[in-house]
PDB file of N, CA and C in Angstrom:
ATOM      1  N   PHE A 499     142.280 -40.873  -4.428  1.00 59.00           N
ATOM      2  CA  PHE A 499     142.821 -39.721  -5.121  1.00 59.00           C
ATOM      3  C   PHE A 499     144.247 -40.018  -5.559  1.00 59.00           C
ATOM      4  N   GLU A 500     144.574 -39.590  -6.746  1.00 71.00           N
ATOM      5  CA  GLU A 500     145.915 -39.807  -7.277  1.00 71.00           C
ATOM      6  C   GLU A 500     146.845 -38.636  -7.007  1.00 71.00           C
ATOM      7  N   THR A 501     146.302 -37.432  -6.932  1.00 69.00           N
ATOM      8  CA  THR A 501     147.132 -36.253  -6.693  1.00 69.00           C
ATOM      9  C   THR A 501     146.474 -35.366  -5.647  1.00 69.00           C
ATOM     10  N   ILE A 502     147.273 -34.471  -5.093  1.00 63.00           N
ATOM     11  CA  ILE A 502     146.748 -33.524  -4.117  1.00 63.00           C
ATOM     12  C   ILE A 502     145.675 -32.657  -4.756  1.00 63.00           C
ATOM     13  N   GLU A 503     145.897 -32.254  -5.978  1.00 65.00           N
ATOM     14  CA  GLU A 503     144.949 -31.386  -6.664  1.00 65.00           C
ATOM     15  C   GLU A 503     143.568 -32.016  -6.795  1.00 65.00           C
ATOM     16  N   GLU A 504     143.516 -33.333  -6.960  1.00 63.00           N
ATOM     17  CA  GLU A 504     142.242 -34.026  -7.136  1.00 63.00           C
ATOM     18  C   GLU A 504     141.360 -33.974  -5.901  1.00 63.00           C
ATOM     19  N   CYS A 505     141.961 -33.783  -4.759  1.00 62.00           N
ATOM     20  CA  CYS A 505     141.127 -33.835  -3.557  1.00 62.00           C
ATOM     21  C   CYS A 505     141.242 -32.589  -2.694  1.00 62.00           C
ATOM     22  N   GLU A 506     141.748 -31.492  -3.240  1.00 59.00           N
ATOM     23  CA  GLU A 506     141.931 -30.282  -2.443  1.00 59.00           C
ATOM     24  C   GLU A 506     140.679 -29.897  -1.660  1.00 59.00           C
ATOM     25  N   SER A 507     139.536 -30.016  -2.261  1.00 54.00           N
ATOM     26  CA  SER A 507     138.309 -29.563  -1.608  1.00 54.00           C
ATOM     27  C   SER A 507     137.869 -30.467  -0.460  1.00 54.00           C
ATOM     28  N   THR A 508     138.320 -31.722  -0.452  1.00 54.00           N
ATOM     29  CA  THR A 508     137.883 -32.625   0.609  1.00 54.00           C
ATOM     30  C   THR A 508     138.996 -33.070   1.537  1.00 54.00           C
ATOM     31  N   CYS A 509     140.228 -33.071   1.084  1.00 56.00           N
ATOM     32  CA  CYS A 509     141.314 -33.625   1.903  1.00 56.00           C
ATOM     33  C   CYS A 509     141.913 -32.634   2.883  1.00 56.00           C
ATOM     34  N   PHE A 510     141.942 -31.376   2.541  1.00 53.00           N
ATOM     35  CA  PHE A 510     142.576 -30.404   3.424  1.00 53.00           C
ATOM     36  C   PHE A 510     141.565 -29.892   4.430  1.00 53.00           C
ATOM     37  N   THR A 511     141.387 -30.686   5.430  1.00 55.00           N
ATOM     38  CA  THR A 511     140.439 -30.370   6.490  1.00 55.00           C
ATOM     39  C   THR A 511     141.179 -30.386   7.807  1.00 55.00           C
ATOM     40  N   ASN A 512     140.448 -30.247   8.883  1.00 59.00           N
ATOM     41  CA  ASN A 512     141.072 -30.271  10.190  1.00 59.00           C
ATOM     42  C   ASN A 512     141.559 -31.662  10.582  1.00 59.00           C
ATOM     43  N   GLU A 513     141.404 -32.665   9.715  1.00 81.00           N
ATOM     44  CA  GLU A 513     141.893 -33.998  10.051  1.00 81.00           C
ATOM     45  C   GLU A 513     143.333 -34.213   9.603  1.00 81.00           C
ATOM     46  N   SER A 514     143.980 -33.204   9.006  1.00 88.00           N
ATOM     47  CA  SER A 514     145.385 -33.341   8.638  1.00 88.00           C
ATOM     48  C   SER A 514     146.191 -33.693   9.877  1.00 88.00           C
ATOM     49  N   GLY A 515     147.025 -34.703   9.754  1.00 93.00           N
ATOM     50  CA  GLY A 515     147.815 -35.182  10.880  1.00 93.00           C
ATOM     51  C   GLY A 515     147.212 -36.391  11.557  1.00 93.00           C
ATOM     52  N   ASP A 516     145.935 -36.635  11.344  1.00 94.00           N
ATOM     53  CA  ASP A 516     145.263 -37.802  11.938  1.00 94.00           C
ATOM     54  C   ASP A 516     145.391 -38.973  10.978  1.00 94.00           C
ATOM     55  N   ILE A 517     146.571 -39.543  10.921  1.00 95.00           N
ATOM     56  CA  ILE A 517     146.901 -40.549   9.910  1.00 95.00           C
ATOM     57  C   ILE A 517     146.050 -41.806  10.058  1.00 95.00           C
ATOM     58  N   ASN A 518     145.819 -42.237  11.284  1.00 93.00           N
ATOM     59  CA  ASN A 518     145.021 -43.451  11.495  1.00 93.00           C
ATOM     60  C   ASN A 518     143.519 -43.162  11.557  1.00 93.00           C
ATOM     61  N   GLN A 519     143.150 -41.900  11.404  1.00 91.00           N
ATOM     62  CA  GLN A 519     141.760 -41.457  11.307  1.00 91.00           C
ATOM     63  C   GLN A 519     140.893 -41.952  12.470  1.00 91.00           C
ATOM     64  N   ASP A 520     141.457 -41.800  13.692  1.00 91.00           N
ATOM     65  CA  ASP A 520     140.702 -42.158  14.889  1.00 91.00           C
ATOM     66  C   ASP A 520     140.131 -40.928  15.601  1.00 91.00           C
ATOM     67  N   SER A 521     140.191 -39.779  14.943  1.00 89.00           N
ATOM     68  CA  SER A 521     139.701 -38.498  15.457  1.00 89.00           C
ATOM     69  C   SER A 521     140.596 -37.879  16.519  1.00 89.00           C
ATOM     70  N   PHE A 522     141.784 -38.447  16.722  1.00 92.00           N
ATOM     71  CA  PHE A 522     142.758 -37.890  17.653  1.00 92.00           C
ATOM     72  C   PHE A 522     144.105 -37.775  16.956  1.00 92.00           C
ATOM     73  N   ILE A 523     144.814 -36.695  17.214  1.00 93.00           N
ATOM     74  CA  ILE A 523     146.175 -36.548  16.709  1.00 93.00           C
ATOM     75  C   ILE A 523     147.091 -36.779  17.902  1.00 93.00           C
ATOM     76  N   ASN A 524     147.841 -37.888  17.843  1.00 95.00           N
ATOM     77  CA  ASN A 524     148.665 -38.273  18.975  1.00 95.00           C
ATOM     78  C   ASN A 524     149.878 -39.072  18.518  1.00 95.00           C
ATOM     79  N   VAL A 525     150.570 -39.667  19.478  1.00 96.00           N
ATOM     80  CA  VAL A 525     151.805 -40.389  19.187  1.00 96.00           C
ATOM     81  C   VAL A 525     151.581 -41.547  18.212  1.00 96.00           C
ATOM     82  N   SER A 526     150.409 -42.102  18.172  1.00 96.00           N
ATOM     83  CA  SER A 526     150.123 -43.188  17.220  1.00 96.00           C
ATOM     84  C   SER A 526     150.286 -42.706  15.782  1.00 96.00           C
ATOM     85  N   ASP A 527     149.888 -41.474  15.535  1.00 97.00           N
ATOM     86  CA  ASP A 527     150.044 -40.910  14.187  1.00 97.00           C
ATOM     87  C   ASP A 527     151.517 -40.671  13.870  1.00 97.00           C
ATOM     88  N   ILE A 528     152.280 -40.245  14.877  1.00 97.00           N
ATOM     89  CA  ILE A 528     153.723 -40.055  14.682  1.00 97.00           C
ATOM     90  C   ILE A 528     154.381 -41.381  14.339  1.00 97.00           C
ATOM     91  N   VAL A 529     154.044 -42.419  15.091  1.00 97.00           N
ATOM     92  CA  VAL A 529     154.620 -43.744  14.850  1.00 97.00           C
ATOM     93  C   VAL A 529     154.290 -44.217  13.440  1.00 97.00           C
ATOM     94  N   MET A 530     153.085 -43.963  12.977  1.00 98.00           N
ATOM     95  CA  MET A 530     152.707 -44.372  11.620  1.00 98.00           C
ATOM     96  C   MET A 530     153.569 -43.678  10.573  1.00 98.00           C
ATOM     97  N   ILE A 531     153.842 -42.383  10.765  1.00 98.00           N
ATOM     98  CA  ILE A 531     154.684 -41.670   9.806  1.00 98.00           C
ATOM     99  C   ILE A 531     156.113 -42.206   9.849  1.00 98.00           C
ATOM    100  N   VAL A 532     156.629 -42.442  11.038  1.00 98.00           N
ATOM    101  CA  VAL A 532     157.983 -42.997  11.156  1.00 98.00           C
ATOM    102  C   VAL A 532     158.058 -44.341  10.445  1.00 98.00           C
ATOM    103  N   ASP A 533     157.085 -45.205  10.681  1.00 98.00           N
ATOM    104  CA  ASP A 533     157.061 -46.510  10.012  1.00 98.00           C
ATOM    105  C   ASP A 533     157.001 -46.364   8.496  1.00 98.00           C
ATOM    106  N   PHE A 534     156.253 -45.382   8.015  1.00 98.00           N
ATOM    107  CA  PHE A 534     156.159 -45.133   6.575  1.00 98.00           C
ATOM    108  C   PHE A 534     157.516 -44.685   6.028  1.00 98.00           C
ATOM    109  N   ILE A 535     158.147 -43.740   6.711  1.00 97.00           N
ATOM    110  CA  ILE A 535     159.439 -43.234   6.244  1.00 97.00           C
ATOM    111  C   ILE A 535     160.492 -44.337   6.227  1.00 97.00           C
ATOM    112  N   LEU A 536     160.468 -45.211   7.227  1.00 98.00           N
ATOM    113  CA  LEU A 536     161.436 -46.303   7.299  1.00 98.00           C
ATOM    114  C   LEU A 536     161.095 -47.462   6.365  1.00 98.00           C
ATOM    115  N   GLY A 537     159.944 -47.389   5.700  1.00 97.00           N
ATOM    116  CA  GLY A 537     159.560 -48.421   4.743  1.00 97.00           C
ATOM    117  C   GLY A 537     158.905 -49.634   5.353  1.00 97.00           C
ATOM    118  N   TYR A 538     158.475 -49.521   6.617  1.00 98.00           N
ATOM    119  CA  TYR A 538     157.832 -50.652   7.278  1.00 98.00           C
ATOM    120  C   TYR A 538     156.358 -50.791   6.915  1.00 98.00           C
ATOM    121  N   THR A 539     155.773 -49.732   6.388  1.00 97.00           N
ATOM    122  CA  THR A 539     154.355 -49.756   6.034  1.00 97.00           C
ATOM    123  C   THR A 539     154.130 -48.864   4.823  1.00 97.00           C
ATOM    124  N   GLU A 540     153.001 -49.035   4.192  1.00 97.00           N
ATOM    125  CA  GLU A 540     152.606 -48.186   3.074  1.00 97.00           C
ATOM    126  C   GLU A 540     151.372 -47.407   3.470  1.00 97.00           C
ATOM    127  N   PHE A 541     151.218 -46.236   2.887  1.00 96.00           N
ATOM    128  CA  PHE A 541     150.048 -45.406   3.121  1.00 96.00           C
ATOM    129  C   PHE A 541     149.124 -45.459   1.918  1.00 96.00           C
ATOM    130  N   THR A 542     147.843 -45.303   2.185  1.00 93.00           N
ATOM    131  CA  THR A 542     146.908 -45.050   1.096  1.00 93.00           C
ATOM    132  C   THR A 542     147.175 -43.636   0.596  1.00 93.00           C
ATOM    133  N   ASN A 543     146.608 -43.285  -0.536  1.00 91.00           N
ATOM    134  CA  ASN A 543     146.765 -41.917  -1.037  1.00 91.00           C
ATOM    135  C   ASN A 543     146.225 -40.914  -0.029  1.00 91.00           C
ATOM    136  N   HIS A 544     145.106 -41.248   0.592  1.00 89.00           N
ATOM    137  CA  HIS A 544     144.507 -40.338   1.558  1.00 89.00           C
ATOM    138  C   HIS A 544     145.412 -40.165   2.784  1.00 89.00           C
ATOM    139  N   GLN A 545     145.995 -41.244   3.279  1.00 94.00           N
ATOM    140  CA  GLN A 545     146.909 -41.148   4.416  1.00 94.00           C
ATOM    141  C   GLN A 545     148.143 -40.315   4.066  1.00 94.00           C
ATOM    142  N   THR A 546     148.635 -40.461   2.849  1.00 94.00           N
ATOM    143  CA  THR A 546     149.783 -39.676   2.414  1.00 94.00           C
ATOM    144  C   THR A 546     149.452 -38.192   2.447  1.00 94.00           C
ATOM    145  N   ILE A 547     148.281 -37.844   1.999  1.00 92.00           N
ATOM    146  CA  ILE A 547     147.858 -36.444   2.007  1.00 92.00           C
ATOM    147  C   ILE A 547     147.712 -35.939   3.442  1.00 92.00           C
ATOM    148  N   LEU A 548     147.142 -36.761   4.320  1.00 94.00           N
ATOM    149  CA  LEU A 548     146.990 -36.369   5.719  1.00 94.00           C
ATOM    150  C   LEU A 548     148.337 -36.211   6.413  1.00 94.00           C
ATOM    151  N   ALA A 549     149.331 -36.989   6.004  1.00 96.00           N
ATOM    152  CA  ALA A 549     150.650 -36.960   6.633  1.00 96.00           C
ATOM    153  C   ALA A 549     151.541 -35.850   6.098  1.00 96.00           C
ATOM    154  N   ASP A 550     151.248 -35.331   4.932  1.00 95.00           N
ATOM    155  CA  ASP A 550     152.075 -34.277   4.324  1.00 95.00           C
ATOM    156  C   ASP A 550     151.650 -32.920   4.876  1.00 95.00           C
ATOM    157  N   LEU A 551     152.009 -32.667   6.120  1.00 94.00           N
ATOM    158  CA  LEU A 551     151.527 -31.484   6.827  1.00 94.00           C
ATOM    159  C   LEU A 551     152.066 -30.177   6.244  1.00 94.00           C
ATOM    160  N   ASN A 552     153.264 -30.188   5.696  1.00 93.00           N
ATOM    161  CA  ASN A 552     153.806 -28.953   5.133  1.00 93.00           C
ATOM    162  C   ASN A 552     153.508 -28.795   3.642  1.00 93.00           C
ATOM    163  N   LEU A 553     152.754 -29.728   3.107  1.00 91.00           N
ATOM    164  CA  LEU A 553     152.251 -29.662   1.726  1.00 91.00           C
ATOM    165  C   LEU A 553     153.352 -29.520   0.678  1.00 91.00           C
ATOM    166  N   ASP A 554     154.487 -30.204   0.919  1.00 94.00           N
ATOM    167  CA  ASP A 554     155.568 -30.142  -0.060  1.00 94.00           C
ATOM    168  C   ASP A 554     155.576 -31.338  -1.005  1.00 94.00           C
ATOM    169  N   GLY A 555     154.576 -32.208  -0.879  1.00 93.00           N
ATOM    170  CA  GLY A 555     154.489 -33.366  -1.766  1.00 93.00           C
ATOM    171  C   GLY A 555     155.240 -34.589  -1.279  1.00 93.00           C
ATOM    172  N   ASN A 556     155.890 -34.475  -0.108  1.00 96.00           N
ATOM    173  CA  ASN A 556     156.645 -35.592   0.468  1.00 96.00           C
ATOM    174  C   ASN A 556     156.229 -35.791   1.921  1.00 96.00           C
ATOM    175  N   VAL A 557     156.309 -37.034   2.371  1.00 97.00           N
ATOM    176  CA  VAL A 557     156.125 -37.327   3.789  1.00 97.00           C
ATOM    177  C   VAL A 557     157.518 -37.613   4.331  1.00 97.00           C
ATOM    178  N   ASP A 558     157.991 -36.732   5.211  1.00 97.00           N
ATOM    179  CA  ASP A 558     159.348 -36.858   5.720  1.00 97.00           C
ATOM    180  C   ASP A 558     159.437 -36.323   7.143  1.00 97.00           C
ATOM    181  N   VAL A 559     160.661 -36.216   7.639  1.00 97.00           N
ATOM    182  CA  VAL A 559     160.883 -35.801   9.017  1.00 97.00           C
ATOM    183  C   VAL A 559     160.318 -34.412   9.300  1.00 97.00           C
ATOM    184  N   ASN A 560     160.250 -33.555   8.305  1.00 97.00           N
ATOM    185  CA  ASN A 560     159.671 -32.230   8.505  1.00 97.00           C
ATOM    186  C   ASN A 560     158.200 -32.326   8.905  1.00 97.00           C
ATOM    187  N   ASP A 561     157.493 -33.291   8.344  1.00 97.00           N
ATOM    188  CA  ASP A 561     156.093 -33.497   8.715  1.00 97.00           C
ATOM    189  C   ASP A 561     155.979 -34.027  10.138  1.00 97.00           C
ATOM    190  N   ILE A 562     156.934 -34.871  10.545  1.00 97.00           N
ATOM    191  CA  ILE A 562     156.935 -35.375  11.915  1.00 97.00           C
ATOM    192  C   ILE A 562     157.127 -34.213  12.884  1.00 97.00           C
ATOM    193  N   VAL A 563     158.063 -33.331  12.575  1.00 97.00           N
ATOM    194  CA  VAL A 563     158.314 -32.176  13.446  1.00 97.00           C
ATOM    195  C   VAL A 563     157.054 -31.324  13.562  1.00 97.00           C
ATOM    196  N   MET A 564     156.392 -31.084  12.446  1.00 95.00           N
ATOM    197  CA  MET A 564     155.169 -30.287  12.481  1.00 95.00           C
ATOM    198  C   MET A 564     154.082 -30.971  13.304  1.00 95.00           C
ATOM    199  N   LEU A 565     153.983 -32.282  13.178  1.00 96.00           N
ATOM    200  CA  LEU A 565     152.973 -33.020  13.927  1.00 96.00           C
ATOM    201  C   LEU A 565     153.270 -32.962  15.427  1.00 96.00           C
ATOM    202  N   ILE A 566     154.531 -33.137  15.798  1.00 96.00           N
ATOM    203  CA  ILE A 566     154.905 -33.042  17.208  1.00 96.00           C
ATOM    204  C   ILE A 566     154.592 -31.651  17.751  1.00 96.00           C
ATOM    205  N   GLU A 567     154.926 -30.621  16.982  1.00 94.00           N
ATOM    206  CA  GLU A 567     154.636 -29.263  17.420  1.00 94.00           C
ATOM    207  C   GLU A 567     153.139 -29.041  17.617  1.00 94.00           C
ATOM    208  N   SER A 568     152.328 -29.602  16.725  1.00 91.00           N
ATOM    209  CA  SER A 568     150.877 -29.415  16.859  1.00 91.00           C
ATOM    210  C   SER A 568     150.335 -30.148  18.082  1.00 91.00           C
ATOM    211  N   ILE A 569     150.936 -31.283  18.424  1.00 91.00           N
ATOM    212  CA  ILE A 569     150.500 -32.027  19.611  1.00 91.00           C
ATOM    213  C   ILE A 569     150.888 -31.265  20.874  1.00 91.00           C
ATOM    214  N   LEU A 570     152.062 -30.662  20.869  1.00 92.00           N
ATOM    215  CA  LEU A 570     152.547 -29.958  22.048  1.00 92.00           C
ATOM    216  C   LEU A 570     151.855 -28.612  22.272  1.00 92.00           C
ATOM    217  N   ASP A 571     151.255 -28.062  21.225  1.00 85.00           N
ATOM    218  CA  ASP A 571     150.575 -26.768  21.365  1.00 85.00           C
ATOM    219  C   ASP A 571     149.290 -26.844  22.130  1.00 85.00           C
TER     220      ASP A 571
END
C-alpha cells in the first residue's frame, strides 16, 4: 500500500502496534519503532501503518508513548 487510504479496510485492525507481526505487542515492537525513528532500519508500508498508532501520518515518539501505554494497560 502506498497510502493509508489505500488500505483502510484491511490495515486498521487489532494488529496495530504489532510491528514485527508476531501476534504479540511487546517491547520488541517498541524497539523496532525506536530503531526506525533513529534511522537504523526501514519499515515496509504495512509496518509504517501498524506503527502509526495515533494516525497522524508519522511514526514518532508519540506512537511509542501510545504503544507503551497499551502494553501497560
